[in-house]
mmCIF file of C-alpha atoms in Angstrom:
data_model
loop_
_atom_site.group_PDB
_atom_site.id
_atom_site.type_symbol
_atom_site.label_atom_id
_atom_site.label_comp_id
_atom_site.label_asym_id
_atom_site.label_seq_id
_atom_site.Cartn_x
_atom_site.Cartn_y
_atom_site.Cartn_z
ATOM 1 C CA MET A 1 59.455 68.460 119.738
ATOM 2 C CA ARG A 2 56.581 66.046 120.068
ATOM 3 C CA GLU A 3 57.036 62.928 121.920
ATOM 4 C CA PRO A 4 56.774 59.770 119.761
ATOM 5 C CA GLN A 5 53.603 58.684 121.615
ATOM 6 C CA ASP A 6 51.934 62.073 121.054
ATOM 7 C CA GLN A 7 52.748 61.880 117.332
ATOM 8 C CA GLY A 8 51.265 58.462 117.201
ATOM 9 C CA GLU A 9 48.062 59.610 118.897
ATOM 10 C CA GLY A 10 47.895 62.447 116.375
ATOM 11 C CA GLU A 11 48.215 60.120 113.467
ATOM 12 C CA ALA A 12 45.568 57.777 114.968
ATOM 13 C CA THR A 13 43.136 60.657 115.389
ATOM 14 C CA ALA A 14 43.691 61.828 111.798
ATOM 15 C CA ARG A 15 43.150 58.328 110.455
ATOM 16 C CA ARG A 16 39.911 57.967 112.496
ATOM 17 C CA GLN A 17 38.630 61.274 111.134
ATOM 18 C CA ARG A 18 39.497 60.197 107.572
ATOM 19 C CA ASN A 19 37.720 56.882 108.033
ATOM 20 C CA GLU A 20 34.632 58.462 109.616
ATOM 21 C CA GLN A 21 34.437 60.949 106.765
ATOM 22 C CA ALA A 22 34.783 58.200 104.102
ATOM 23 C CA ILE A 23 32.043 56.205 105.893
ATOM 24 C CA LEU A 24 29.665 59.133 105.989
ATOM 25 C CA GLU A 25 30.187 59.991 102.313
ATOM 26 C CA ALA A 26 29.733 56.370 101.290
ATOM 27 C CA ALA A 27 26.636 55.902 103.457
ATOM 28 C CA GLU A 28 25.041 59.045 102.047
ATOM 29 C CA GLU A 29 25.470 57.669 98.574
ATOM 30 C CA VAL A 30 24.292 54.160 99.368
ATOM 31 C CA PHE A 31 21.282 55.171 101.514
ATOM 32 C CA ALA A 32 20.200 57.794 98.949
ATOM 33 C CA ARG A 33 20.348 55.147 96.201
ATOM 34 C CA TYR A 34 18.805 52.111 97.903
ATOM 35 C CA GLY A 35 16.900 53.576 100.887
ATOM 36 C CA TYR A 36 17.348 52.417 104.466
ATOM 37 C CA ARG A 37 15.929 48.940 103.880
ATOM 38 C CA GLY A 38 17.826 48.330 100.668
ATOM 39 C CA ALA A 39 21.179 49.523 101.997
ATOM 40 C CA SER A 40 23.552 47.333 103.879
ATOM 41 C CA VAL A 41 26.558 47.889 106.119
ATOM 42 C CA GLN A 42 28.562 45.697 103.701
ATOM 43 C CA ALA A 43 27.704 47.857 100.742
ATOM 44 C CA ILE A 44 28.605 51.001 102.738
ATOM 45 C CA ALA A 45 31.919 49.386 103.759
ATOM 46 C CA GLU A 46 32.810 48.536 100.195
ATOM 47 C CA ALA A 47 31.993 51.984 98.944
ATOM 48 C CA ALA A 48 34.147 53.511 101.742
ATOM 49 C CA GLY A 49 37.008 51.035 101.027
ATOM 50 C CA LEU A 50 36.985 49.739 104.576
ATOM 51 C CA PRO A 51 36.221 46.364 106.228
ATOM 52 C CA LYS A 52 32.629 46.017 107.482
ATOM 53 C CA SER A 53 33.986 45.494 111.068
ATOM 54 C CA ASN A 54 35.612 48.933 110.871
ATOM 55 C CA VAL A 55 32.387 50.591 109.818
ATOM 56 C CA LEU A 56 30.510 49.010 112.742
ATOM 57 C CA TYR A 57 33.350 49.966 115.080
ATOM 58 C CA TYR A 58 33.043 53.667 114.104
ATOM 59 C CA VAL A 59 29.332 54.057 113.784
ATOM 60 C CA GLY A 60 27.816 51.285 115.952
ATOM 61 C CA SER A 61 24.908 50.243 113.673
ATOM 62 C CA LYS A 62 23.189 50.953 110.409
ATOM 63 C CA ARG A 63 20.345 52.771 112.221
ATOM 64 C CA ARG A 64 22.726 55.031 114.152
ATOM 65 C CA LEU A 65 24.635 55.912 110.924
ATOM 66 C CA TYR A 66 21.435 56.629 109.038
ATOM 67 C CA VAL A 67 20.044 58.924 111.702
ATOM 68 C CA ALA A 68 23.388 60.700 112.077
ATOM 69 C CA LEU A 69 23.415 61.488 108.341
ATOM 70 C CA LEU A 70 20.001 62.877 108.395
ATOM 71 C CA GLU A 71 20.711 65.124 111.467
ATOM 72 C CA ARG A 72 24.021 66.216 109.932
ATOM 73 C CA MET A 73 22.226 67.329 106.817
ATOM 74 C CA MET A 74 19.726 69.442 108.779
ATOM 75 C CA ALA A 75 22.535 70.885 110.845
ATOM 76 C CA ARG A 76 24.390 71.964 107.698
ATOM 77 C CA TRP A 77 21.341 73.489 106.149
ATOM 78 C CA ASN A 78 20.283 75.528 109.186
ATOM 79 C CA ALA A 79 23.641 76.702 110.498
ATOM 80 C CA MET A 80 23.197 80.057 108.988
ATOM 81 C CA LEU A 81 20.247 80.765 111.230
ATOM 82 C CA ASP A 82 21.648 79.403 114.456
ATOM 83 C CA ASP A 83 22.890 82.700 115.902
ATOM 84 C CA ILE A 84 20.421 85.228 114.609
ATOM 85 C CA SER A 85 18.882 87.916 116.789
ATOM 86 C CA VAL A 86 16.264 90.640 116.525
ATOM 87 C CA GLU A 87 19.129 93.138 116.049
ATOM 88 C CA ASP A 88 20.168 91.607 112.745
ATOM 89 C CA ASP A 89 19.022 92.819 109.382
ATOM 90 C CA PRO A 90 16.348 90.371 108.004
ATOM 91 C CA ALA A 91 17.380 91.170 104.390
ATOM 92 C CA LYS A 92 20.931 90.096 105.055
ATOM 93 C CA VAL A 93 20.011 87.065 107.219
ATOM 94 C CA LEU A 94 17.392 85.573 104.832
ATOM 95 C CA GLU A 95 19.409 86.210 101.714
ATOM 96 C CA ALA A 96 22.428 84.611 103.251
ATOM 97 C CA PHE A 97 20.345 81.607 104.413
ATOM 98 C CA ILE A 98 18.867 81.078 100.929
ATOM 99 C CA ARG A 99 22.220 81.336 99.233
ATOM 100 C CA SER A 100 24.011 79.062 101.675
ATOM 101 C CA LYS A 101 21.132 76.569 101.522
ATOM 102 C CA MET A 102 21.238 76.474 97.728
ATOM 103 C CA ALA A 103 25.033 76.035 97.751
ATOM 104 C CA LEU A 104 24.898 73.205 100.329
ATOM 105 C CA THR A 105 22.056 71.391 98.491
ATOM 106 C CA ARG A 106 24.121 71.614 95.258
ATOM 107 C CA ALA A 107 27.247 70.324 97.039
ATOM 108 C CA HIS A 108 25.366 67.472 98.800
ATOM 109 C CA PRO A 109 22.425 66.534 96.542
ATOM 110 C CA GLN A 110 22.428 62.912 97.811
ATOM 111 C CA GLY A 111 21.933 64.098 101.386
ATOM 112 C CA SER A 112 19.022 66.255 100.283
ATOM 113 C CA ARG A 113 17.434 63.297 98.451
ATOM 114 C CA LEU A 114 18.045 60.982 101.452
ATOM 115 C CA PHE A 115 16.250 63.439 103.762
ATOM 116 C CA ALA A 116 13.374 63.818 101.291
ATOM 117 C CA ALA A 117 12.990 60.082 101.004
ATOM 118 C CA GLU A 118 12.887 59.658 104.710
ATOM 119 C CA VAL A 119 10.195 62.295 105.119
ATOM 120 C CA LEU A 120 8.141 60.935 102.207
ATOM 121 C CA GLY A 121 8.268 57.553 103.935
ATOM 122 C CA GLY A 122 6.711 59.000 107.092
ATOM 123 C CA ALA A 123 9.974 59.924 108.781
ATOM 124 C CA PRO A 124 10.126 56.780 110.931
ATOM 125 C CA PHE A 125 13.642 57.383 112.119
ATOM 126 C CA LEU A 126 13.305 61.122 112.655
ATOM 127 C CA GLN A 127 10.121 61.499 114.734
ATOM 128 C CA GLU A 128 12.019 62.251 117.938
ATOM 129 C CA TYR A 129 14.292 64.797 116.233
ATOM 130 C CA LEU A 130 11.418 66.532 114.364
ATOM 131 C CA ARG A 131 9.265 66.735 117.411
ATOM 132 C CA GLY A 132 12.074 67.741 119.677
ATOM 133 C CA ASP A 133 15.291 69.527 118.629
ATOM 134 C CA LEU A 134 14.068 70.641 115.238
ATOM 135 C CA ARG A 135 10.801 71.926 116.488
ATOM 136 C CA ASP A 136 12.536 73.977 119.192
ATOM 137 C CA TRP A 137 14.930 75.310 116.559
ATOM 138 C CA VAL A 138 12.099 76.390 114.270
ATOM 139 C CA GLN A 139 10.133 78.031 117.101
ATOM 140 C CA ALA A 140 13.167 80.023 118.189
ATOM 141 C CA ARG A 141 13.766 81.259 114.665
ATOM 142 C CA ALA A 142 10.065 82.062 114.271
ATOM 143 C CA ARG A 143 10.110 84.318 117.372
ATOM 144 C CA VAL A 144 12.884 86.394 115.835
ATOM 145 C CA PHE A 145 10.981 86.728 112.604
ATOM 146 C CA GLU A 146 7.937 87.876 114.513
ATOM 147 C CA GLN A 147 10.023 90.471 116.348
ATOM 148 C CA TRP A 148 11.288 91.769 112.975
ATOM 149 C CA ALA A 149 7.673 92.113 111.804
ATOM 150 C CA GLU A 150 6.830 94.033 115.022
ATOM 151 C CA ARG A 151 9.588 96.485 114.346
ATOM 152 C CA GLY A 152 8.348 97.006 110.748
ATOM 153 C CA LEU A 153 11.402 95.398 109.190
ATOM 154 C CA MET A 154 9.269 92.775 107.309
ATOM 155 C CA ASP A 155 5.624 91.886 106.744
ATOM 156 C CA ALA A 156 3.805 89.788 109.403
ATOM 157 C CA VAL A 157 4.098 86.611 107.345
ATOM 158 C CA ASP A 158 3.721 83.278 109.170
ATOM 159 C CA PRO A 159 7.363 82.510 110.116
ATOM 160 C CA VAL A 160 6.925 78.705 110.195
ATOM 161 C CA TRP A 161 5.511 78.630 106.717
ATOM 162 C CA LEU A 162 8.372 80.863 105.594
ATOM 163 C CA ILE A 163 10.917 78.429 106.914
ATOM 164 C CA PHE A 164 9.122 75.583 105.165
ATOM 165 C CA LEU A 165 9.045 77.545 101.911
ATOM 166 C CA ILE A 166 12.807 78.261 101.978
ATOM 167 C CA TRP A 167 13.555 74.602 102.803
ATOM 168 C CA SER A 168 11.451 73.243 100.021
ATOM 169 C CA ALA A 169 12.396 75.828 97.327
ATOM 170 C CA THR A 170 16.070 75.328 97.846
ATOM 171 C CA GLN A 171 15.970 71.626 97.914
ATOM 172 C CA HIS A 172 13.731 71.241 94.846
ATOM 173 C CA TYR A 173 16.546 71.401 92.353
ATOM 174 C CA ALA A 174 18.301 68.439 93.941
ATOM 175 C CA ASP A 175 15.323 66.334 94.974
ATOM 176 C CA PHE A 176 13.513 66.716 91.684
ATOM 177 C CA GLU A 177 16.482 67.041 89.335
ATOM 178 C CA PRO A 178 15.180 64.710 86.593
ATOM 179 C CA GLN A 179 11.972 66.815 86.375
ATOM 180 C CA VAL A 180 13.973 70.024 86.244
ATOM 181 C CA LEU A 181 16.381 68.797 83.567
ATOM 182 C CA GLY A 182 13.632 67.141 81.518
ATOM 183 C CA ILE A 183 11.446 70.286 81.421
ATOM 184 C CA THR A 184 14.415 72.650 80.684
ATOM 185 C CA GLY A 185 16.021 70.306 78.193
ATOM 186 C CA ARG A 186 19.436 70.484 79.938
ATOM 187 C CA GLU A 187 21.918 67.734 80.572
ATOM 188 C CA ALA A 188 22.829 69.407 83.878
ATOM 189 C CA LEU A 189 22.394 72.759 85.609
ATOM 190 C CA SER A 190 25.391 74.996 85.084
ATOM 191 C CA ASP A 191 26.987 77.392 87.494
ATOM 192 C CA HIS A 192 25.143 80.200 85.708
ATOM 193 C CA ASP A 193 21.827 78.359 86.083
ATOM 194 C CA HIS A 194 22.365 77.952 89.863
ATOM 195 C CA GLN A 195 23.272 81.631 90.118
ATOM 196 C CA ASP A 196 20.067 82.584 88.305
ATOM 197 C CA ILE A 197 17.886 80.292 90.426
ATOM 198 C CA THR A 198 19.431 81.579 93.684
ATOM 199 C CA ASP A 199 18.993 85.258 92.654
ATOM 200 C CA PHE A 200 15.337 84.480 91.669
ATOM 201 C CA LEU A 201 14.609 82.872 95.013
ATOM 202 C CA CYS A 202 16.136 85.715 96.971
ATOM 203 C CA GLN A 203 14.163 88.277 95.028
ATOM 204 C CA LEU A 204 10.892 86.403 95.238
ATOM 205 C CA ILE A 205 11.047 85.414 98.886
ATOM 206 C CA LEU A 206 12.400 88.751 100.196
ATOM 207 C CA LYS A 207 9.905 90.756 98.149
ATOM 208 C CA GLY A 208 7.086 88.381 99.324
ATOM 209 C CA CYS A 209 8.023 89.153 102.949
ATOM 210 C CA GLY A 210 8.009 92.915 102.317
ATOM 211 C CA ILE A 211 11.745 93.172 102.871
ATOM 212 C CA ARG A 212 13.783 95.777 100.965
ATOM 213 C CA ARG A 213 17.230 94.637 100.010
#
């Protein structure tokens, strides 16, 4: 049986996790709607249903919260490629990456729009991340793609441009949703639409890389 103190600590940890998750979800919505300058900690606190002092206690500052959201979004998107090796099948790896990226962008469209807005604004809060951790991540993945090409498993396409292509193609339907809906005449994209789009991207990108599925 747990000691009362241990049970209390467990409840406190669970409460902290719930509050942090509520803050992140609220911040994603507020930042995506108003941008960094237009958003306020007070607005985020109200959206999260917490006092402003609690938000600052958990996240430290608006800037830290904003950067944490952006980095979390990139980590989500790229998790599928974190552990790849030259021994893996490029068809399976790239198809899984495209499908997971499409699913995540659909599940978190505000996070995708938030990242797009930051980059379109010159990425003032992400320069260190882009030139450091993310650049290293891309170069490591690129080396694996090059080794696949050397083994004849795919064409010798530029691996960095390929990563950019997958990023942009899978984010388009969230970042430019009004354009997509206006041109297609839809109120919203259905499950079937997303399936068709994902299948289309897998076919186009893998075939363009000379990969047989």
